[in-house]
Amino acid sequence: MVYRLGAFFVFFFVLGAVTEGIWQTLAQNEQRQLVEQELFSEIEELASLGKEKAAEAVRGLKAPEEGWLVTEPSSTSGLASLRKRKVFAATDKAQEGTAPSEEIALAAANIKSRSLEKKLSAQIKETEDGRVLLSAPIIENDQLIGSLLLKREKPVSSGQGQWTWLLLALTLGAALCGVLGSGEASLVRGLRTALGALFAWGGALYFHLSSPSGVILFGAVGAFALLASFLAGVGTLARWWEPIRKARFAYGYVAPAILGMLILVFIPFAVGVGLSFFEHEFGEWRFAGLENFSKIMFGAGASSLTSPDSFYYKLVVTLLWTTSNVFFHVAIGLGLALLLNQPNLRGKAFYRLILILPWAVPSYITALIWKRMFHPELGLVNALLGTQGMSWTDSFWKAFFSNLMTNIWLGVPFMMVVCLGALQSIPKDVYEAADIDGASSWQKFWKITVPLLRPALLPSIILGMIWTFNMFNVIYLVSEGKPGGATDILVTEAYRWAFERQERGGEYGYAAAYSTIIFLLLLVYSLGTAKVTGLTKGAQD
Amino acid sequence: MSLGATIFSHGVLIVACIIVLYPILYVIRMALSPTQGFTLGLDLSGDFSLENFSDVVDTTTQDGDWLFGRQLWNSLWVSLASTLVGVALSVSAAYAFSRFRFPGRKASLMAFLVTQMFPGTMMMIPLYILLDTFGLLDQSLGLILVYATTSLPFCVWMLKGYFDTIPKDLEEAALIDGATRFQIFWRVILPLARPAIAVTALFSFMTAWNEFVLAKTLMSRETLYTLPVVLKGYVGKEDVQWGHFAAGAIIVSVPVMALFFALQRQLVSGLTAGAVKG
């Protein structure tokens, strides 16, 4: 009895607190946006003043002056320096006189909020030798800006909100009357419990009537709470709870792992999928529904199969990439494994040691080394073939081949090891029986080895296909997608949309939609072949 | 085995070994040459020097502190910590999946499997935002948590497969003798699972040690970089310092290769244990 009481108490308490928390965050964001708009217009004004001062300083200076910090230009391309580059570009244009000073202000202001404070207080420009001077702030002393920044940091929380969950906990008594009253689960008890919940949530709703989003939020959560308490009263929840209570030890073992996965994998994934329904432009997100998806699948360049920009072109290239890689990985890996599996072969351990090496080398290092080996003048491949000066990135098939060669080098060891293990698990008697019956090596291979290998190999093949489908490093680093994006596969294309096509500050929404489609393709494929590969068997037993 | 078969086998294997070794020797040659890599092929004439190695190792920060040592420590610390956390999480989870039946078991296993299919590019931005919200950017803790959860699915599936092969009678006998579940887990199962755990640990360590995209995105100061990020720094768009890059590549790859060779037998058996069952 006490147990059930406690459970209800905790449930409503947590529900109320969480809802209130969400509500506070939403309200604060609204406030923050209003403040930021005021901030931008203030900065615009000051930026025009500041531009003149900055131009003066650049004309007169050869060395840094007191009050100026010097930093080296960064050649790495993380998200941070992508933002920096935007501001540089806008500042350059302003100095040439080809862009109004508002652009500097807007470029600076549209950077994501964490660096907004830093960037706002600095004027940025480059000296002739490419170093960057950050000036002492000329706008930090402006009082209006200062107060706006403060207001932005500490938005006012919306009134009586904090009493809401307290109210919930207190009025819980009414709901509990329903639960404590009779021991029997029944419709009447369900209604009584629901009534108590209604009372509690009605109160919460009352305090948030002033804003439409508040009504929606608390109304929705309230309806859910109502349903939950009704079900609890009626006894449905008890039936669901029993097996969970029985297995509570198991949950102790899996909880940390599942919690970790939830927070660091599933939630980012959900956010990623969610982003695909938005359009991103310089820090602003606009809800776009299915627009991104329709642009990808039915948009302007999409229908033409021969245009490298089309999604379907990339899909075909990706499929070609995946199947050819897996084919060679399995063929070569299996071949090598068969050779190594011969009982009387000497130096087996030595060969195996060497042939495993590529697996230990990080894939980006491999990609860069092979890219170097395909260099037109200085590369090894051209030296061996006698085709010096021939570029490996000017035609689709040559670029594709260079990628393929690199990935084969990279991926064969894994497949070889799996095949070796699988081969060793085939009992020898089967072969002996076949020998007695006079089977040839060819027959033995196709009728015995392959069928017996299949169950062991298929999961690894499926895994390999998924990894190859998403293999970013090799394509991005070896052929770089040349010529003209033709050898880009779906993942590299998604990456480029997010981090390289910066005309609108990064097409994060579009890239997210791309990635979601990739995921769906893989999911459908895996589920479709699950029966054949026994993929889900491991979960079954 | 006939002579023909022997010659053929050795021949093919030797060719394969040459194809495997050549790029690696090429890297070693580039690392040992004093120029920034205008060597065509495996040119054994010309100078040998350890200059590149000393250049890479002797980098300092603006304040004159030893930078490379700091970055090496970052890589070591992040890889070891994420391996520990990842293995601890996956061992307990795999044991539960293997031995217990509970609501949500099948769903969780399938969910773990499905996460393998998420394209990495998709996760970068949400992860960046998430860690930013918790103030974990530019902190090794953030990177450690992300790495630990990245290798979880594979490790859980592999360990579960291995646990499935351990007969239940052992635990049942211990249960009858009055041991608690936890004691069984700690004293009986874990020692038996050592080879599989070694493989899992190696895989997690390798993943963390070699990872560079997330490390570059989530860390912005050079004192926080891990070695792969440092390495990528030597390869700019136009200006590639091949000698330094090659030296760095060797430094980065050697620990992993050493671990690899030390544990290769367990690696092979650990991989195939799951494969044969699944």
GROMACS .gro file of N, CA and C in nm, chain A residues 26 68 249:
model
    9
   26LEU      N    1   1.119   2.711  -2.247
   26LEU     CA    2   1.054   2.770  -2.364
   26LEU      C    3   1.034   2.919  -2.345
   68TRP      N    4   4.607   4.496  -2.839
   68TRP     CA    5   4.568   4.405  -2.947
   68TRP      C    6   4.630   4.269  -2.918
  249PHE      N    7   1.649  -0.697  -1.084
  249PHE     CA    8   1.794  -0.718  -1.078
  249PHE      C    9   1.858  -0.701  -1.214
   0.00000   0.00000   0.00000
